[in-house]
Structures are given as structure tokens and as C-alpha cells.
Amino acid sequence: MSDANVRIPKGAKDRLAAVAAAEGLSLRAYLARLAETLLTPAEREERAAQALAALKEWNGYAPTATEKLELDSEIDRRLARVSGR
């Protein structure tokens, strides 16, 4: 296993360390677990394509490009509302 030095603000490090400690992990173990569970943009795109294919096969759902944009806008609007942005 290789080590890496990452420079982040002290407040961010302290917050991550507190979250790790609350889960009974060292900061190193927490960051390793986090890295294993996060998806890359390509992985997220692949999963979205798989979900869309499954929906199309299951019930014929196949939104147009315009409908996808409208749905994305609606999700963004709702997220902004609940997050106070």
C-alpha cells in the first residue's frame, strides 16, 4: 500500500477525522473506504445507462433528449429548494 500526502484545509481534515472517529475508523481507513465507494463520472454514466435500459425493457420508458433535460432541471430545482440554495 502506498502513502500519499494530500493538502486540504485544517477544518476539512478535522471534520473528516471526526466523521471517521464516529464510525470507529482512522482517517486513513475512512478515506480508503470512501475511495472504494465513490463512483467516477464514467461509472455514474454507465449505471445511468443501465438503469435507463432496464426501465425501457421493463415498461417502455424512453425519454427524449428534451424530456431528459426537463427532468434534470426539475431535479436541480427540487434539490436547490431542500438544500436552501
mmCIF file of N, CA and C in Angstrom:
data_model
loop_
_atom_site.group_PDB
_atom_site.id
_atom_site.type_symbol
_atom_site.label_atom_id
_atom_site.label_comp_id
_atom_site.label_asym_id
_atom_site.label_seq_id
_atom_site.Cartn_x
_atom_site.Cartn_y
_atom_site.Cartn_z
ATOM 1 N N MET A 1 0.860 -1.179 0.000
ATOM 2 C CA MET A 1 0.000 0.000 0.000
ATOM 3 C C MET A 1 0.893 1.225 0.000
ATOM 4 N N SER A 2 0.587 2.183 -0.850
ATOM 5 C CA SER A 2 1.392 3.396 -0.908
ATOM 6 C C SER A 2 0.727 4.503 -0.097
ATOM 7 N N ASP A 3 1.565 5.395 0.389
ATOM 8 C CA ASP A 3 1.070 6.555 1.123
ATOM 9 C C ASP A 3 1.009 7.743 0.183
ATOM 10 N N ALA A 4 0.126 8.682 0.505
ATOM 11 C CA ALA A 4 0.016 9.908 -0.278
ATOM 12 C C ALA A 4 -0.200 11.066 0.679
ATOM 13 N N ASN A 5 0.365 12.179 0.343
ATOM 14 C CA ASN A 5 0.129 13.398 1.107
ATOM 15 C C ASN A 5 -0.880 14.240 0.348
ATOM 16 N N VAL A 6 -1.928 14.639 1.044
ATOM 17 C CA VAL A 6 -2.969 15.453 0.444
ATOM 18 C C VAL A 6 -3.102 16.707 1.282
ATOM 19 N N ARG A 7 -3.030 17.851 0.634
ATOM 20 C CA ARG A 7 -3.155 19.109 1.369
ATOM 21 C C ARG A 7 -4.592 19.594 1.258
ATOM 22 N N ILE A 8 -5.241 19.681 2.413
ATOM 23 C CA ILE A 8 -6.600 20.214 2.494
ATOM 24 C C ILE A 8 -6.660 21.160 3.680
ATOM 25 N N PRO A 9 -7.627 22.048 3.717
ATOM 26 C CA PRO A 9 -7.737 22.957 4.857
ATOM 27 C C PRO A 9 -7.889 22.177 6.167
ATOM 28 N N LYS A 10 -7.333 22.719 7.241
ATOM 29 C CA LYS A 10 -7.371 22.064 8.541
ATOM 30 C C LYS A 10 -8.799 21.749 8.966
ATOM 31 N N GLY A 11 -9.725 22.661 8.707
ATOM 32 C CA GLY A 11 -11.118 22.430 9.077
ATOM 33 C C GLY A 11 -11.699 21.214 8.381
ATOM 34 N N ALA A 12 -11.337 21.035 7.116
ATOM 35 C CA ALA A 12 -11.823 19.876 6.365
ATOM 36 C C ALA A 12 -11.222 18.592 6.930
ATOM 37 N N LYS A 13 -9.944 18.624 7.234
ATOM 38 C CA LYS A 13 -9.283 17.451 7.816
ATOM 39 C C LYS A 13 -9.906 17.104 9.160
ATOM 40 N N ASP A 14 -10.117 18.110 9.992
ATOM 41 C CA ASP A 14 -10.708 17.870 11.310
ATOM 42 C C ASP A 14 -12.114 17.288 11.185
ATOM 43 N N ARG A 15 -12.868 17.791 10.237
ATOM 44 C CA ARG A 15 -14.230 17.277 10.028
ATOM 45 C C ARG A 15 -14.197 15.818 9.575
ATOM 46 N N LEU A 16 -13.336 15.505 8.611
ATOM 47 C CA LEU A 16 -13.207 14.123 8.149
ATOM 48 C C LEU A 16 -12.738 13.203 9.271
ATOM 49 N N ALA A 17 -11.805 13.682 10.078
ATOM 50 C CA ALA A 17 -11.313 12.874 11.193
ATOM 51 C C ALA A 17 -12.429 12.615 12.208
ATOM 52 N N ALA A 18 -13.280 13.605 12.445
ATOM 53 C CA ALA A 18 -14.395 13.432 13.383
ATOM 54 C C ALA A 18 -15.411 12.426 12.843
ATOM 55 N N VAL A 19 -15.697 12.505 11.559
ATOM 56 C CA VAL A 19 -16.622 11.554 10.942
ATOM 57 C C VAL A 19 -16.030 10.141 11.025
ATOM 58 N N ALA A 20 -14.755 10.019 10.712
ATOM 59 C CA ALA A 20 -14.087 8.714 10.772
ATOM 60 C C ALA A 20 -14.134 8.155 12.186
ATOM 61 N N ALA A 21 -13.801 8.982 13.174
ATOM 62 C CA ALA A 21 -13.796 8.525 14.566
ATOM 63 C C ALA A 21 -15.187 8.086 15.010
ATOM 64 N N ALA A 22 -16.210 8.804 14.569
ATOM 65 C CA ALA A 22 -17.578 8.445 14.934
ATOM 66 C C ALA A 22 -17.963 7.083 14.369
ATOM 67 N N GLU A 23 -17.307 6.676 13.285
ATOM 68 C CA GLU A 23 -17.570 5.371 12.685
ATOM 69 C C GLU A 23 -16.556 4.329 13.129
ATOM 70 N N GLY A 24 -15.726 4.704 14.095
ATOM 71 C CA GLY A 24 -14.743 3.766 14.628
ATOM 72 C C GLY A 24 -13.580 3.483 13.695
ATOM 73 N N LEU A 25 -13.271 4.439 12.834
ATOM 74 C CA LEU A 25 -12.201 4.269 11.859
ATOM 75 C C LEU A 25 -11.147 5.347 12.012
ATOM 76 N N SER A 26 -9.940 5.008 11.580
ATOM 77 C CA SER A 26 -8.911 6.038 11.472
ATOM 78 C C SER A 26 -9.239 6.874 10.241
ATOM 79 N N LEU A 27 -8.640 8.036 10.165
ATOM 80 C CA LEU A 27 -8.859 8.879 8.986
ATOM 81 C C LEU A 27 -8.381 8.152 7.733
ATOM 82 N N ARG A 28 -7.264 7.480 7.822
ATOM 83 C CA ARG A 28 -6.722 6.727 6.680
ATOM 84 C C ARG A 28 -7.706 5.646 6.222
ATOM 85 N N ALA A 29 -8.239 4.868 7.170
ATOM 86 C CA ALA A 29 -9.190 3.800 6.824
ATOM 87 C C ALA A 29 -10.474 4.392 6.261
ATOM 88 N N TYR A 30 -10.927 5.508 6.828
ATOM 89 C CA TYR A 30 -12.148 6.143 6.348
ATOM 90 C C TYR A 30 -11.983 6.624 4.904
ATOM 91 N N LEU A 31 -10.861 7.268 4.617
ATOM 92 C CA LEU A 31 -10.625 7.767 3.260
ATOM 93 C C LEU A 31 -10.484 6.614 2.259
ATOM 94 N N ALA A 32 -9.852 5.513 2.683
ATOM 95 C CA ALA A 32 -9.734 4.350 1.797
ATOM 96 C C ALA A 32 -11.121 3.777 1.501
ATOM 97 N N ARG A 33 -11.961 3.678 2.531
ATOM 98 C CA ARG A 33 -13.318 3.164 2.317
ATOM 99 C C ARG A 33 -14.117 4.107 1.423
ATOM 100 N N LEU A 34 -13.972 5.402 1.657
ATOM 101 C CA LEU A 34 -14.665 6.393 0.840
ATOM 102 C C LEU A 34 -14.261 6.267 -0.626
ATOM 103 N N ALA A 35 -12.973 6.119 -0.879
ATOM 104 C CA ALA A 35 -12.480 5.996 -2.250
ATOM 105 C C ALA A 35 -13.035 4.745 -2.929
ATOM 106 N N GLU A 36 -13.246 3.689 -2.166
ATOM 107 C CA GLU A 36 -13.781 2.450 -2.738
ATOM 108 C C GLU A 36 -15.269 2.560 -3.059
ATOM 109 N N THR A 37 -15.980 3.444 -2.374
ATOM 110 C CA THR A 37 -17.435 3.503 -2.548
ATOM 111 C C THR A 37 -17.895 4.593 -3.516
ATOM 112 N N LEU A 38 -17.076 5.590 -3.754
ATOM 113 C CA LEU A 38 -17.462 6.660 -4.677
ATOM 114 C C LEU A 38 -17.360 6.187 -6.118
ATOM 115 N N LEU A 39 -18.259 6.663 -6.945
ATOM 116 C CA LEU A 39 -18.237 6.329 -8.365
ATOM 117 C C LEU A 39 -17.565 7.439 -9.155
ATOM 118 N N THR A 40 -16.820 7.046 -10.163
ATOM 119 C CA THR A 40 -16.242 8.029 -11.073
ATOM 120 C C THR A 40 -17.358 8.537 -11.980
ATOM 121 N N PRO A 41 -17.153 9.670 -12.651
ATOM 122 C CA PRO A 41 -18.176 10.134 -13.601
ATOM 123 C C PRO A 41 -18.510 9.073 -14.652
ATOM 124 N N ALA A 42 -17.516 8.346 -15.136
ATOM 125 C CA ALA A 42 -17.781 7.303 -16.136
ATOM 126 C C ALA A 42 -18.624 6.181 -15.549
ATOM 127 N N GLU A 43 -18.348 5.806 -14.298
ATOM 128 C CA GLU A 43 -19.142 4.754 -13.647
ATOM 129 C C GLU A 43 -20.585 5.212 -13.421
ATOM 130 N N ARG A 44 -20.754 6.477 -13.029
ATOM 131 C CA ARG A 44 -22.120 7.003 -12.843
ATOM 132 C C ARG A 44 -22.878 7.003 -14.173
ATOM 133 N N GLU A 45 -22.194 7.404 -15.245
ATOM 134 C CA GLU A 45 -22.822 7.424 -16.564
ATOM 135 C C GLU A 45 -23.222 6.011 -16.996
ATOM 136 N N GLU A 46 -22.339 5.044 -16.738
ATOM 137 C CA GLU A 46 -22.632 3.655 -17.099
ATOM 138 C C GLU A 46 -23.845 3.129 -16.315
ATOM 139 N N ARG A 47 -23.896 3.423 -15.025
ATOM 140 C CA ARG A 47 -25.044 2.976 -14.219
ATOM 141 C C ARG A 47 -26.338 3.643 -14.666
ATOM 142 N N ALA A 48 -26.263 4.905 -15.025
ATOM 143 C CA ALA A 48 -27.460 5.601 -15.507
ATOM 144 C C ALA A 48 -27.946 4.962 -16.808
ATOM 145 N N ALA A 49 -27.026 4.618 -17.682
ATOM 146 C CA ALA A 49 -27.403 3.977 -18.945
ATOM 147 C C ALA A 49 -28.023 2.605 -18.684
ATOM 148 N N GLN A 50 -27.466 1.869 -17.732
ATOM 149 C CA GLN A 50 -28.020 0.561 -17.384
ATOM 150 C C GLN A 50 -29.430 0.699 -16.800
ATOM 151 N N ALA A 51 -29.619 1.695 -15.954
ATOM 152 C CA ALA A 51 -30.941 1.911 -15.353
ATOM 153 C C ALA A 51 -31.956 2.287 -16.421
ATOM 154 N N LEU A 52 -31.561 3.153 -17.338
ATOM 155 C CA LEU A 52 -32.457 3.568 -18.415
ATOM 156 C C LEU A 52 -32.821 2.378 -19.310
ATOM 157 N N ALA A 53 -31.838 1.523 -19.609
ATOM 158 C CA ALA A 53 -32.106 0.331 -20.423
ATOM 159 C C ALA A 53 -33.060 -0.611 -19.702
ATOM 160 N N ALA A 54 -32.881 -0.762 -18.389
ATOM 161 C CA ALA A 54 -33.763 -1.636 -17.615
ATOM 162 C C ALA A 54 -35.183 -1.080 -17.588
ATOM 163 N N LEU A 55 -35.318 0.232 -17.441
ATOM 164 C CA LEU A 55 -36.650 0.841 -17.452
ATOM 165 C C LEU A 55 -37.326 0.679 -18.810
ATOM 166 N N LYS A 56 -36.541 0.845 -19.867
ATOM 167 C CA LYS A 56 -37.115 0.696 -21.205
ATOM 168 C C LYS A 56 -37.600 -0.738 -21.419
ATOM 169 N N GLU A 57 -36.793 -1.702 -20.992
ATOM 170 C CA GLU A 57 -37.184 -3.106 -21.141
ATOM 171 C C GLU A 57 -38.400 -3.437 -20.269
ATOM 172 N N TRP A 58 -38.421 -2.891 -19.056
ATOM 173 C CA TRP A 58 -39.475 -3.214 -18.102
ATOM 174 C C TRP A 58 -40.821 -2.605 -18.481
ATOM 175 N N ASN A 59 -40.803 -1.296 -18.800
ATOM 176 C CA ASN A 59 -42.091 -0.641 -19.052
ATOM 177 C C ASN A 59 -42.111 0.281 -20.270
ATOM 178 N N GLY A 60 -41.070 0.202 -21.098
ATOM 179 C CA GLY A 60 -41.062 1.001 -22.312
ATOM 180 C C GLY A 60 -40.646 2.450 -22.118
ATOM 181 N N TYR A 61 -40.200 2.820 -20.907
ATOM 182 C CA TYR A 61 -39.814 4.202 -20.625
ATOM 183 C C TYR A 61 -38.570 4.570 -21.420
ATOM 184 N N ALA A 62 -38.688 5.543 -22.294
ATOM 185 C CA ALA A 62 -37.569 6.001 -23.122
ATOM 186 C C ALA A 62 -37.735 7.498 -23.384
ATOM 187 N N PRO A 63 -37.303 8.333 -22.424
ATOM 188 C CA PRO A 63 -37.484 9.773 -22.596
ATOM 189 C C PRO A 63 -36.625 10.333 -23.735
ATOM 190 N N THR A 64 -37.149 11.374 -24.361
ATOM 191 C CA THR A 64 -36.395 12.069 -25.405
ATOM 192 C C THR A 64 -35.312 12.917 -24.742
ATOM 193 N N ALA A 65 -34.415 13.451 -25.539
ATOM 194 C CA ALA A 65 -33.359 14.322 -25.003
ATOM 195 C C ALA A 65 -33.969 15.536 -24.310
ATOM 196 N N THR A 66 -35.026 16.087 -24.884
ATOM 197 C CA THR A 66 -35.700 17.244 -24.284
ATOM 198 C C THR A 66 -36.325 16.862 -22.951
ATOM 199 N N GLU A 67 -36.949 15.710 -22.893
ATOM 200 C CA GLU A 67 -37.551 15.259 -21.635
ATOM 201 C C GLU A 67 -36.483 15.025 -20.562
ATOM 202 N N LYS A 68 -35.334 14.493 -20.967
ATOM 203 C CA LYS A 68 -34.234 14.300 -20.009
ATOM 204 C C LYS A 68 -33.782 15.632 -19.432
ATOM 205 N N LEU A 69 -33.632 16.637 -20.287
ATOM 206 C CA LEU A 69 -33.224 17.967 -19.819
ATOM 207 C C LEU A 69 -34.254 18.554 -18.865
ATOM 208 N N GLU A 70 -35.529 18.391 -19.199
ATOM 209 C CA GLU A 70 -36.592 18.900 -18.329
ATOM 210 C C GLU A 70 -36.581 18.188 -16.984
ATOM 211 N N LEU A 71 -36.376 16.874 -16.990
ATOM 212 C CA LEU A 71 -36.316 16.116 -15.750
ATOM 213 C C LEU A 71 -35.101 16.515 -14.917
ATOM 214 N N ASP A 72 -33.948 16.700 -15.571
ATOM 215 C CA ASP A 72 -32.752 17.147 -14.862
ATOM 216 C C ASP A 72 -32.980 18.517 -14.222
ATOM 217 N N SER A 73 -33.636 19.408 -14.945
ATOM 218 C CA SER A 73 -33.927 20.742 -14.411
ATOM 219 C C SER A 73 -34.851 20.651 -13.198
ATOM 220 N N GLU A 74 -35.819 19.764 -13.277
ATOM 221 C CA GLU A 74 -36.745 19.587 -12.160
ATOM 222 C C GLU A 74 -36.020 19.038 -10.934
ATOM 223 N N ILE A 75 -35.134 18.082 -11.125
ATOM 224 C CA ILE A 75 -34.352 17.542 -10.008
ATOM 225 C C ILE A 75 -33.484 18.640 -9.408
ATOM 226 N N ASP A 76 -32.808 19.420 -10.265
ATOM 227 C CA ASP A 76 -31.968 20.523 -9.771
ATOM 228 C C ASP A 76 -32.797 21.520 -8.968
ATOM 229 N N ARG A 77 -33.998 21.837 -9.455
ATOM 230 C CA ARG A 77 -34.867 22.786 -8.765
ATOM 231 C C ARG A 77 -35.257 22.252 -7.389
ATOM 232 N N ARG A 78 -35.633 20.984 -7.321
ATOM 233 C CA ARG A 78 -36.040 20.398 -6.040
ATOM 234 C C ARG A 78 -34.867 20.290 -5.067
ATOM 235 N N LEU A 79 -33.691 19.918 -5.568
ATOM 236 C CA LEU A 79 -32.518 19.857 -4.695
ATOM 237 C C LEU A 79 -32.158 21.227 -4.156
ATOM 238 N N ALA A 80 -32.254 22.241 -5.007
ATOM 239 C CA ALA A 80 -31.959 23.602 -4.559
ATOM 240 C C ALA A 80 -32.939 24.032 -3.469
ATOM 241 N N ARG A 81 -34.193 23.642 -3.628
ATOM 242 C CA ARG A 81 -35.212 24.028 -2.647
ATOM 243 C C ARG A 81 -34.932 23.392 -1.290
ATOM 244 N N VAL A 82 -34.586 22.112 -1.257
ATOM 245 C CA VAL A 82 -34.378 21.440 0.023
ATOM 246 C C VAL A 82 -33.018 21.762 0.642
ATOM 247 N N SER A 83 -32.064 22.163 -0.190
ATOM 248 C CA SER A 83 -30.743 22.490 0.362
ATOM 249 C C SER A 83 -30.600 23.985 0.654
ATOM 250 N N GLY A 84 -31.623 24.760 0.341
ATOM 251 C CA GLY A 84 -31.593 26.189 0.634
ATOM 252 C C GLY A 84 -30.723 26.984 -0.300
ATOM 253 N N ARG A 85 -30.446 26.483 -1.483
ATOM 254 C CA ARG A 85 -29.587 27.207 -2.442
ATOM 255 C C ARG A 85 -30.406 28.021 -3.392
#
